[in-house]
């Protein structure tokens, strides 16, 4: 632990001209007294750490000293490619690896380029979850992530409706969608055994917050299908899911403004497909049949369009919206 901290301290000082004890203490999450002891230990080991005293003082490396400890470990290299999603790194337990990787890259750069990471961070930040949602990271996510990185089989128990189900899984990849974590995994065929050789099976998607327990299978690794394409698989399954939940339909008459707004309040693909062949009448209105998850969901969605959408069917949805409109009119009369 201390050795890793000392290496990180050297890399920090190599990447920056000078740092105060307070800055180093904050970066390394230790006390300033520990920083003083670590600087002394580095000096005794032959690393030329020099302390400038006074209000503007700090620690720096002298004599153009450069460490050669800049080679990336595999976990650091993998984490570096995810460094644009700091929240995801933190939830998967890879924040330290990413921090070490960034320091090593910074230390290897020319002095004129060492502010590149800070410059990029000031100009781009990814905040994946939607507004007004606070989705806590699943407690089992780090363990699942470790199995994904190591191609290690998992014994998992998860909630399915009102029951618990156990499965042996080959965890292929993680997806963060609108703040919710999913695992894309292969379920081996019963005849393929649980050895480390390649097998066959079906690919499925699991919400990680529904896992009750996960048990990595020691050194029991699986051989990854090199043809598996995580982005392509997810896109296909997401489209299948979106189509599968649209089990009912409603008939709408939309004003031009209503037609423009419809893709923003309901399923975007379904809205675009329904509008594609619609012919406007003499007032510019279009009549469409729109697939929806349910009339209950459609009620909430279509309320957002107000008078720009008229429900023609089913009758129960039209009656409910008419009653709501009458109540609203009475409130504002």
PDB file of C-alpha atoms in Angstrom, residues 50-329:
ATOM      1  CA  UNK A  50      13.135  18.870  -2.659  1.00  0.00           C
ATOM      2  CA  UNK A  51      10.939  20.860  -0.262  1.00  0.00           C
ATOM      3  CA  UNK A  52      10.620  24.617  -0.756  1.00  0.00           C
ATOM      4  CA  UNK A  53       9.676  26.282   2.504  1.00  0.00           C
ATOM      5  CA  UNK A  54       7.460  29.298   3.050  1.00  0.00           C
ATOM      6  CA  UNK A  55       3.956  30.330   2.031  1.00  0.00           C
ATOM      7  CA  UNK A  56       4.470  29.584  -1.656  1.00  0.00           C
ATOM      8  CA  UNK A  57       6.615  26.532  -1.042  1.00  0.00           C
ATOM      9  CA  UNK A  58       5.974  22.918  -1.878  1.00  0.00           C
ATOM     10  CA  UNK A  59       7.559  19.696  -3.056  1.00  0.00           C
ATOM     11  CA  UNK A  60       9.255  19.240  -6.430  1.00  0.00           C
ATOM     12  CA  UNK A  61      11.675  16.958  -8.209  1.00  0.00           C
ATOM     13  CA  UNK A  62      15.068  18.477  -8.976  1.00  0.00           C
ATOM     14  CA  UNK A  63      17.654  17.865 -11.663  1.00  0.00           C
ATOM     15  CA  UNK A  64      15.123  16.892 -14.325  1.00  0.00           C
ATOM     16  CA  UNK A  65      14.529  13.585 -12.555  1.00  0.00           C
ATOM     17  CA  UNK A  66      12.194  11.217 -14.422  1.00  0.00           C
ATOM     18  CA  UNK A  67      11.003   7.826 -13.254  1.00  0.00           C
ATOM     19  CA  UNK A  68      10.652   4.943 -15.675  1.00  0.00           C
ATOM     20  CA  UNK A  69       7.680   3.564 -13.751  1.00  0.00           C
ATOM     21  CA  UNK A  70       5.261   4.667 -16.436  1.00  0.00           C
ATOM     22  CA  UNK A  71       4.315   1.346 -18.016  1.00  0.00           C
ATOM     23  CA  UNK A  72       0.576   0.710 -17.828  1.00  0.00           C
ATOM     24  CA  UNK A  73      -0.739  -2.390 -16.110  1.00  0.00           C
ATOM     25  CA  UNK A  74      -3.578  -4.133 -17.965  1.00  0.00           C
ATOM     26  CA  UNK A  75      -6.253  -2.934 -15.530  1.00  0.00           C
ATOM     27  CA  UNK A  76      -4.923   0.617 -15.798  1.00  0.00           C
ATOM     28  CA  UNK A  77      -4.946   0.526 -19.604  1.00  0.00           C
ATOM     29  CA  UNK A  78      -8.521  -0.806 -19.665  1.00  0.00           C
ATOM     30  CA  UNK A  79      -9.638   1.805 -17.147  1.00  0.00           C
ATOM     31  CA  UNK A  80      -7.996   4.566 -19.175  1.00  0.00           C
ATOM     32  CA  UNK A  81     -10.347   3.902 -22.074  1.00  0.00           C
ATOM     33  CA  UNK A  82     -13.284   4.474 -19.680  1.00  0.00           C
ATOM     34  CA  UNK A  83     -11.881   7.638 -18.131  1.00  0.00           C
ATOM     35  CA  UNK A  84     -14.571   9.750 -19.782  1.00  0.00           C
ATOM     36  CA  UNK A  85     -17.211   8.163 -17.533  1.00  0.00           C
ATOM     37  CA  UNK A  86     -15.904   8.799 -14.002  1.00  0.00           C
ATOM     38  CA  UNK A  87     -19.159   7.797 -12.311  1.00  0.00           C
ATOM     39  CA  UNK A  88     -19.125   4.396 -14.014  1.00  0.00           C
ATOM     40  CA  UNK A  89     -15.468   3.864 -13.066  1.00  0.00           C
ATOM     41  CA  UNK A  90     -16.213   4.645  -9.450  1.00  0.00           C
ATOM     42  CA  UNK A  91     -19.207   2.284  -9.330  1.00  0.00           C
ATOM     43  CA  UNK A  92     -17.190  -0.577 -10.877  1.00  0.00           C
ATOM     44  CA  UNK A  93     -14.314  -0.064  -8.424  1.00  0.00           C
ATOM     45  CA  UNK A  94     -11.857   1.089 -11.121  1.00  0.00           C
ATOM     46  CA  UNK A  95     -11.324   4.676  -9.983  1.00  0.00           C
ATOM     47  CA  UNK A  96      -7.851   4.025  -8.514  1.00  0.00           C
ATOM     48  CA  UNK A  97      -6.685   2.157 -11.618  1.00  0.00           C
ATOM     49  CA  UNK A  98      -7.857   5.003 -13.859  1.00  0.00           C
ATOM     50  CA  UNK A  99      -6.153   7.583 -11.650  1.00  0.00           C
ATOM     51  CA  UNK A 100      -2.851   5.671 -11.799  1.00  0.00           C
ATOM     52  CA  UNK A 101      -3.142   5.296 -15.582  1.00  0.00           C
ATOM     53  CA  UNK A 102      -3.761   9.005 -16.098  1.00  0.00           C
ATOM     54  CA  UNK A 103      -0.756   9.850 -13.943  1.00  0.00           C
ATOM     55  CA  UNK A 104       1.498   7.501 -15.913  1.00  0.00           C
ATOM     56  CA  UNK A 105       0.331   8.917 -19.217  1.00  0.00           C
ATOM     57  CA  UNK A 106       0.801  12.463 -17.923  1.00  0.00           C
ATOM     58  CA  UNK A 107       4.302  11.648 -16.656  1.00  0.00           C
ATOM     59  CA  UNK A 108       5.265  10.236 -20.067  1.00  0.00           C
ATOM     60  CA  UNK A 109       4.092  13.306 -21.992  1.00  0.00           C
ATOM     61  CA  UNK A 110       6.193  16.247 -23.010  1.00  0.00           C
ATOM     62  CA  UNK A 111       5.994  19.121 -20.489  1.00  0.00           C
ATOM     63  CA  UNK A 112       4.029  21.223 -22.989  1.00  0.00           C
ATOM     64  CA  UNK A 113       1.294  18.548 -23.166  1.00  0.00           C
ATOM     65  CA  UNK A 114       0.895  17.696 -19.499  1.00  0.00           C
ATOM     66  CA  UNK A 115      -2.132  19.911 -19.052  1.00  0.00           C
ATOM     67  CA  UNK A 116      -4.018  17.947 -21.743  1.00  0.00           C
ATOM     68  CA  UNK A 117      -6.016  15.862 -19.249  1.00  0.00           C
ATOM     69  CA  UNK A 118      -7.066  18.919 -17.257  1.00  0.00           C
ATOM     70  CA  UNK A 119      -7.914  20.790 -20.447  1.00  0.00           C
ATOM     71  CA  UNK A 120     -10.125  17.929 -21.663  1.00  0.00           C
ATOM     72  CA  UNK A 121     -11.818  17.551 -18.267  1.00  0.00           C
ATOM     73  CA  UNK A 122     -12.694  21.257 -18.288  1.00  0.00           C
ATOM     74  CA  UNK A 123     -14.329  20.898 -21.691  1.00  0.00           C
ATOM     75  CA  UNK A 124     -16.165  17.570 -21.582  1.00  0.00           C
ATOM     76  CA  UNK A 125     -18.058  15.678 -18.888  1.00  0.00           C
ATOM     77  CA  UNK A 126     -20.492  12.793 -19.324  1.00  0.00           C
ATOM     78  CA  UNK A 127     -23.479  12.626 -16.955  1.00  0.00           C
ATOM     79  CA  UNK A 128     -25.324   9.495 -18.059  1.00  0.00           C
ATOM     80  CA  UNK A 129     -28.446   9.266 -15.839  1.00  0.00           C
ATOM     81  CA  UNK A 130     -31.584  11.191 -16.762  1.00  0.00           C
ATOM     82  CA  UNK A 131     -32.778  14.254 -14.895  1.00  0.00           C
ATOM     83  CA  UNK A 132     -34.540  13.901 -11.541  1.00  0.00           C
ATOM     84  CA  UNK A 133     -33.353  10.327 -11.113  1.00  0.00           C
ATOM     85  CA  UNK A 134     -30.962   9.126  -8.452  1.00  0.00           C
ATOM     86  CA  UNK A 135     -30.121   5.500  -9.101  1.00  0.00           C
ATOM     87  CA  UNK A 136     -27.707   4.059  -6.523  1.00  0.00           C
ATOM     88  CA  UNK A 137     -25.025   1.730  -7.822  1.00  0.00           C
ATOM     89  CA  UNK A 138     -25.860  -1.955  -7.187  1.00  0.00           C
ATOM     90  CA  UNK A 139     -23.867  -3.343  -4.270  1.00  0.00           C
ATOM     91  CA  UNK A 140     -22.784  -6.381  -6.324  1.00  0.00           C
ATOM     92  CA  UNK A 141     -21.574  -4.341  -9.326  1.00  0.00           C
ATOM     93  CA  UNK A 142     -17.822  -4.421  -8.425  1.00  0.00           C
ATOM     94  CA  UNK A 143     -17.893  -8.222  -8.093  1.00  0.00           C
ATOM     95  CA  UNK A 144     -19.719  -8.585 -11.411  1.00  0.00           C
ATOM     96  CA  UNK A 145     -17.312  -6.135 -13.069  1.00  0.00           C
ATOM     97  CA  UNK A 146     -14.308  -8.134 -11.817  1.00  0.00           C
ATOM     98  CA  UNK A 147     -15.771 -11.289 -13.361  1.00  0.00           C
ATOM     99  CA  UNK A 148     -16.366  -9.479 -16.667  1.00  0.00           C
ATOM    100  CA  UNK A 149     -12.749  -8.233 -16.823  1.00  0.00           C
ATOM    101  CA  UNK A 150     -11.357 -11.681 -15.922  1.00  0.00           C
ATOM    102  CA  UNK A 151     -13.708 -13.779 -18.133  1.00  0.00           C
ATOM    103  CA  UNK A 152     -14.624 -15.660 -14.959  1.00  0.00           C
ATOM    104  CA  UNK A 153     -17.828 -17.657 -14.640  1.00  0.00           C
ATOM    105  CA  UNK A 154     -20.388 -16.617 -12.037  1.00  0.00           C
ATOM    106  CA  UNK A 155     -22.979 -18.465 -10.027  1.00  0.00           C
ATOM    107  CA  UNK A 156     -25.725 -15.875  -9.686  1.00  0.00           C
ATOM    108  CA  UNK A 157     -29.050 -15.743  -7.922  1.00  0.00           C
ATOM    109  CA  UNK A 158     -31.520 -13.094  -8.998  1.00  0.00           C
ATOM    110  CA  UNK A 159     -35.104 -11.993  -8.543  1.00  0.00           C
ATOM    111  CA  UNK A 160     -37.540 -12.906 -11.310  1.00  0.00           C
ATOM    112  CA  UNK A 161     -41.046 -11.648 -10.561  1.00  0.00           C
ATOM    113  CA  UNK A 162     -41.977 -13.328  -7.245  1.00  0.00           C
ATOM    114  CA  UNK A 163     -39.287 -16.018  -7.249  1.00  0.00           C
ATOM    115  CA  UNK A 164     -35.526 -16.473  -6.998  1.00  0.00           C
ATOM    116  CA  UNK A 165     -33.604 -18.158  -9.792  1.00  0.00           C
ATOM    117  CA  UNK A 166     -30.042 -19.474  -9.860  1.00  0.00           C
ATOM    118  CA  UNK A 167     -27.897 -19.527 -13.010  1.00  0.00           C
ATOM    119  CA  UNK A 168     -24.325 -20.179 -14.036  1.00  0.00           C
ATOM    120  CA  UNK A 169     -23.359 -17.239 -16.232  1.00  0.00           C
ATOM    121  CA  UNK A 170     -20.519 -16.332 -18.553  1.00  0.00           C
ATOM    122  CA  UNK A 171     -20.396 -12.536 -18.049  1.00  0.00           C
ATOM    123  CA  UNK A 172     -19.585 -10.915 -21.396  1.00  0.00           C
ATOM    124  CA  UNK A 173     -20.152  -7.214 -20.849  1.00  0.00           C
ATOM    125  CA  UNK A 174     -21.664  -4.385 -18.818  1.00  0.00           C
ATOM    126  CA  UNK A 175     -24.017  -1.701 -20.105  1.00  0.00           C
ATOM    127  CA  UNK A 176     -24.988   1.494 -18.291  1.00  0.00           C
ATOM    128  CA  UNK A 177     -28.336   2.678 -19.640  1.00  0.00           C
ATOM    129  CA  UNK A 178     -29.952   5.821 -18.204  1.00  0.00           C
ATOM    130  CA  UNK A 179     -28.302   5.222 -14.821  1.00  0.00           C
ATOM    131  CA  UNK A 180     -29.215   1.504 -14.666  1.00  0.00           C
ATOM    132  CA  UNK A 181     -26.541  -1.217 -14.927  1.00  0.00           C
ATOM    133  CA  UNK A 182     -27.134  -4.346 -17.029  1.00  0.00           C
ATOM    134  CA  UNK A 183     -25.078  -7.508 -17.516  1.00  0.00           C
ATOM    135  CA  UNK A 184     -24.967  -9.173 -20.927  1.00  0.00           C
ATOM    136  CA  UNK A 185     -24.116 -12.814 -20.286  1.00  0.00           C
ATOM    137  CA  UNK A 186     -24.164 -16.199 -21.953  1.00  0.00           C
ATOM    138  CA  UNK A 187     -25.999 -19.033 -20.201  1.00  0.00           C
ATOM    139  CA  UNK A 188     -24.062 -22.207 -21.115  1.00  0.00           C
ATOM    140  CA  UNK A 189     -26.009 -25.138 -22.528  1.00  0.00           C
ATOM    141  CA  UNK A 190     -26.496 -27.887 -19.978  1.00  0.00           C
ATOM    142  CA  UNK A 191     -24.353 -30.198 -22.082  1.00  0.00           C
ATOM    143  CA  UNK A 192     -21.415 -27.822 -22.351  1.00  0.00           C
ATOM    144  CA  UNK A 193     -20.258 -28.460 -18.802  1.00  0.00           C
ATOM    145  CA  UNK A 194     -18.579 -25.998 -16.482  1.00  0.00           C
ATOM    146  CA  UNK A 195     -15.007 -26.403 -17.684  1.00  0.00           C
ATOM    147  CA  UNK A 196     -12.866 -23.624 -19.078  1.00  0.00           C
ATOM    148  CA  UNK A 197     -13.314 -24.620 -22.714  1.00  0.00           C
ATOM    149  CA  UNK A 198     -15.504 -22.810 -25.197  1.00  0.00           C
ATOM    150  CA  UNK A 199     -19.161 -23.756 -25.215  1.00  0.00           C
ATOM    151  CA  UNK A 200     -22.465 -22.719 -26.648  1.00  0.00           C
ATOM    152  CA  UNK A 201     -25.471 -21.154 -25.069  1.00  0.00           C
ATOM    153  CA  UNK A 202     -27.943 -18.311 -25.245  1.00  0.00           C
ATOM    154  CA  UNK A 203     -27.111 -14.666 -24.585  1.00  0.00           C
ATOM    155  CA  UNK A 204     -29.326 -12.835 -22.112  1.00  0.00           C
ATOM    156  CA  UNK A 205     -29.553  -9.500 -20.342  1.00  0.00           C
ATOM    157  CA  UNK A 206     -29.861  -9.092 -16.558  1.00  0.00           C
ATOM    158  CA  UNK A 207     -30.455  -5.999 -14.434  1.00  0.00           C
ATOM    159  CA  UNK A 208     -27.666  -6.068 -11.880  1.00  0.00           C
ATOM    160  CA  UNK A 209     -29.779  -4.502  -9.129  1.00  0.00           C
ATOM    161  CA  UNK A 210     -31.922  -7.657  -9.248  1.00  0.00           C
ATOM    162  CA  UNK A 211     -29.023  -9.935  -8.368  1.00  0.00           C
ATOM    163  CA  UNK A 212     -29.280 -11.314  -4.828  1.00  0.00           C
ATOM    164  CA  UNK A 213     -25.830 -12.920  -4.814  1.00  0.00           C
ATOM    165  CA  UNK A 214     -22.948 -13.574  -7.193  1.00  0.00           C
ATOM    166  CA  UNK A 215     -20.195 -16.110  -6.605  1.00  0.00           C
ATOM    167  CA  UNK A 216     -17.116 -16.008  -8.878  1.00  0.00           C
ATOM    168  CA  UNK A 217     -16.007 -19.506  -9.785  1.00  0.00           C
ATOM    169  CA  UNK A 218     -12.370 -19.309  -8.701  1.00  0.00           C
ATOM    170  CA  UNK A 219     -10.117 -20.009 -11.674  1.00  0.00           C
ATOM    171  CA  UNK A 220     -13.047 -21.308 -13.729  1.00  0.00           C
ATOM    172  CA  UNK A 221     -12.744 -19.030 -16.758  1.00  0.00           C
ATOM    173  CA  UNK A 222     -14.666 -19.276 -20.007  1.00  0.00           C
ATOM    174  CA  UNK A 223     -13.400 -18.816 -23.545  1.00  0.00           C
ATOM    175  CA  UNK A 224     -14.967 -15.706 -25.033  1.00  0.00           C
ATOM    176  CA  UNK A 225     -16.670 -15.899 -28.420  1.00  0.00           C
ATOM    177  CA  UNK A 226     -14.542 -13.478 -30.452  1.00  0.00           C
ATOM    178  CA  UNK A 227     -17.476 -12.743 -32.761  1.00  0.00           C
ATOM    179  CA  UNK A 228     -19.573 -11.351 -29.908  1.00  0.00           C
ATOM    180  CA  UNK A 229     -20.228  -7.628 -30.482  1.00  0.00           C
ATOM    181  CA  UNK A 230     -21.429  -5.967 -27.278  1.00  0.00           C
ATOM    182  CA  UNK A 231     -22.699  -2.670 -28.830  1.00  0.00           C
ATOM    183  CA  UNK A 232     -24.465  -4.546 -31.639  1.00  0.00           C
ATOM    184  CA  UNK A 233     -25.978  -7.105 -29.243  1.00  0.00           C
ATOM    185  CA  UNK A 234     -27.245  -4.387 -26.923  1.00  0.00           C
ATOM    186  CA  UNK A 235     -28.747  -2.332 -29.753  1.00  0.00           C
ATOM    187  CA  UNK A 236     -30.620  -5.386 -31.051  1.00  0.00           C
ATOM    188  CA  UNK A 237     -31.904  -6.431 -27.609  1.00  0.00           C
ATOM    189  CA  UNK A 238     -32.903  -2.869 -26.690  1.00  0.00           C
ATOM    190  CA  UNK A 239     -34.927  -2.599 -29.907  1.00  0.00           C
ATOM    191  CA  UNK A 240     -36.561  -5.978 -29.210  1.00  0.00           C
ATOM    192  CA  UNK A 241     -37.427  -4.895 -25.680  1.00  0.00           C
ATOM    193  CA  UNK A 242     -38.898  -1.590 -26.852  1.00  0.00           C
ATOM    194  CA  UNK A 243     -41.093  -3.390 -29.385  1.00  0.00           C
ATOM    195  CA  UNK A 244     -42.121  -6.090 -26.935  1.00  0.00           C
ATOM    196  CA  UNK A 245     -43.522  -3.692 -24.332  1.00  0.00           C
ATOM    197  CA  UNK A 246     -45.688  -1.838 -26.880  1.00  0.00           C
ATOM    198  CA  UNK A 247     -48.616  -4.249 -26.530  1.00  0.00           C
ATOM    199  CA  UNK A 248     -51.548  -1.883 -27.102  1.00  0.00           C
ATOM    200  CA  UNK A 249     -52.372   0.930 -29.505  1.00  0.00           C
ATOM    201  CA  UNK A 250     -54.257   4.223 -29.564  1.00  0.00           C
ATOM    202  CA  UNK A 251     -55.688   6.274 -32.411  1.00  0.00           C
ATOM    203  CA  UNK A 252     -54.732   9.948 -32.348  1.00  0.00           C
ATOM    204  CA  UNK A 253     -55.500  13.084 -34.290  1.00  0.00           C
ATOM    205  CA  UNK A 254     -52.542  15.447 -33.992  1.00  0.00           C
ATOM    206  CA  UNK A 255     -52.069  19.095 -34.813  1.00  0.00           C
ATOM    207  CA  UNK A 256     -48.809  20.045 -36.567  1.00  0.00           C
ATOM    208  CA  UNK A 257     -47.353  20.997 -33.159  1.00  0.00           C
ATOM    209  CA  UNK A 258     -48.593  17.728 -31.665  1.00  0.00           C
ATOM    210  CA  UNK A 259     -46.931  15.728 -34.440  1.00  0.00           C
ATOM    211  CA  UNK A 260     -43.628  17.515 -33.807  1.00  0.00           C
ATOM    212  CA  UNK A 261     -43.805  16.915 -30.053  1.00  0.00           C
ATOM    213  CA  UNK A 262     -45.004  13.285 -30.110  1.00  0.00           C
ATOM    214  CA  UNK A 263     -41.519  11.656 -30.399  1.00  0.00           C
ATOM    215  CA  UNK A 264     -40.450  13.507 -27.222  1.00  0.00           C
ATOM    216  CA  UNK A 265     -43.258  12.188 -24.997  1.00  0.00           C
ATOM    217  CA  UNK A 266     -43.582   8.568 -26.152  1.00  0.00           C
ATOM    218  CA  UNK A 267     -41.423   5.855 -27.740  1.00  0.00           C
ATOM    219  CA  UNK A 268     -39.406   7.721 -30.359  1.00  0.00           C
ATOM    220  CA  UNK A 269     -39.178   4.897 -32.907  1.00  0.00           C
ATOM    221  CA  UNK A 270     -42.876   4.041 -32.651  1.00  0.00           C
ATOM    222  CA  UNK A 271     -43.815   7.711 -33.055  1.00  0.00           C
ATOM    223  CA  UNK A 272     -41.620   8.204 -36.129  1.00  0.00           C
ATOM    224  CA  UNK A 273     -42.939   5.025 -37.763  1.00  0.00           C
ATOM    225  CA  UNK A 274     -46.559   5.989 -37.082  1.00  0.00           C
ATOM    226  CA  UNK A 275     -46.055   9.490 -38.490  1.00  0.00           C
ATOM    227  CA  UNK A 276     -44.047   8.416 -41.534  1.00  0.00           C
ATOM    228  CA  UNK A 277     -47.000   7.650 -43.852  1.00  0.00           C
ATOM    229  CA  UNK A 278     -49.596   9.947 -42.274  1.00  0.00           C
ATOM    230  CA  UNK A 279     -51.323  12.331 -44.701  1.00  0.00           C
ATOM    231  CA  UNK A 280     -52.351  15.735 -43.252  1.00  0.00           C
ATOM    232  CA  UNK A 281     -55.926  16.952 -43.702  1.00  0.00           C
ATOM    233  CA  UNK A 282     -56.929  20.439 -44.814  1.00  0.00           C
ATOM    234  CA  UNK A 283     -56.057  21.831 -41.362  1.00  0.00           C
ATOM    235  CA  UNK A 284     -52.638  20.144 -41.281  1.00  0.00           C
ATOM    236  CA  UNK A 285     -53.752  17.501 -38.774  1.00  0.00           C
ATOM    237  CA  UNK A 286     -52.760  13.841 -39.064  1.00  0.00           C
ATOM    238  CA  UNK A 287     -54.529  10.753 -37.798  1.00  0.00           C
ATOM    239  CA  UNK A 288     -52.288   7.863 -36.723  1.00  0.00           C
ATOM    240  CA  UNK A 289     -52.369   4.567 -34.878  1.00  0.00           C
ATOM    241  CA  UNK A 290     -49.642   4.631 -32.220  1.00  0.00           C
ATOM    242  CA  UNK A 291     -48.309   1.515 -30.410  1.00  0.00           C
ATOM    243  CA  UNK A 292     -48.138   2.111 -26.631  1.00  0.00           C
ATOM    244  CA  UNK A 293     -47.137   0.154 -23.550  1.00  0.00           C
ATOM    245  CA  UNK A 294     -50.643   0.469 -22.074  1.00  0.00           C
ATOM    246  CA  UNK A 295     -53.513   2.940 -21.967  1.00  0.00           C
ATOM    247  CA  UNK A 296     -52.414   3.893 -18.446  1.00  0.00           C
ATOM    248  CA  UNK A 297     -48.955   4.874 -19.696  1.00  0.00           C
ATOM    249  CA  UNK A 298     -50.439   6.530 -22.789  1.00  0.00           C
ATOM    250  CA  UNK A 299     -52.698   8.656 -20.579  1.00  0.00           C
ATOM    251  CA  UNK A 300     -49.692  10.165 -18.762  1.00  0.00           C
ATOM    252  CA  UNK A 301     -47.747  10.666 -21.994  1.00  0.00           C
ATOM    253  CA  UNK A 302     -50.566  12.264 -23.992  1.00  0.00           C
ATOM    254  CA  UNK A 303     -51.473  14.653 -21.184  1.00  0.00           C
ATOM    255  CA  UNK A 304     -48.167  16.386 -21.960  1.00  0.00           C
ATOM    256  CA  UNK A 305     -49.431  17.229 -25.465  1.00  0.00           C
ATOM    257  CA  UNK A 306     -52.528  18.986 -24.113  1.00  0.00           C
ATOM    258  CA  UNK A 307     -54.898  20.214 -26.859  1.00  0.00           C
ATOM    259  CA  UNK A 308     -52.374  19.306 -29.592  1.00  0.00           C
ATOM    260  CA  UNK A 309     -53.528  15.659 -29.478  1.00  0.00           C
ATOM    261  CA  UNK A 310     -57.065  14.255 -29.618  1.00  0.00           C
ATOM    262  CA  UNK A 311     -57.589  10.600 -28.686  1.00  0.00           C
ATOM    263  CA  UNK A 312     -60.099   8.936 -31.019  1.00  0.00           C
ATOM    264  CA  UNK A 313     -59.769   5.482 -29.468  1.00  0.00           C
ATOM    265  CA  UNK A 314     -59.991   3.410 -27.408  1.00  0.00           C
ATOM    266  CA  UNK A 315     -63.123   4.987 -25.868  1.00  0.00           C
ATOM    267  CA  UNK A 316     -62.031   4.502 -22.247  1.00  0.00           C
ATOM    268  CA  UNK A 317     -58.835   6.501 -22.806  1.00  0.00           C
ATOM    269  CA  UNK A 318     -60.734   9.266 -24.638  1.00  0.00           C
ATOM    270  CA  UNK A 319     -63.275   9.427 -21.787  1.00  0.00           C
ATOM    271  CA  UNK A 320     -60.545   9.596 -19.140  1.00  0.00           C
ATOM    272  CA  UNK A 321     -58.725  12.437 -20.903  1.00  0.00           C
ATOM    273  CA  UNK A 322     -62.021  14.280 -21.460  1.00  0.00           C
ATOM    274  CA  UNK A 323     -62.814  14.028 -17.737  1.00  0.00           C
ATOM    275  CA  UNK A 324     -59.348  15.299 -16.855  1.00  0.00           C
ATOM    276  CA  UNK A 325     -59.711  18.211 -19.293  1.00  0.00           C
ATOM    277  CA  UNK A 326     -63.083  19.119 -17.734  1.00  0.00           C
ATOM    278  CA  UNK A 327     -61.598  19.105 -14.246  1.00  0.00           C
ATOM    279  CA  UNK A 328     -58.686  21.292 -15.365  1.00  0.00           C
ATOM    280  CA  UNK A 329     -61.095  23.713 -17.079  1.00  0.00           C
TER     281      UNK A 329
END
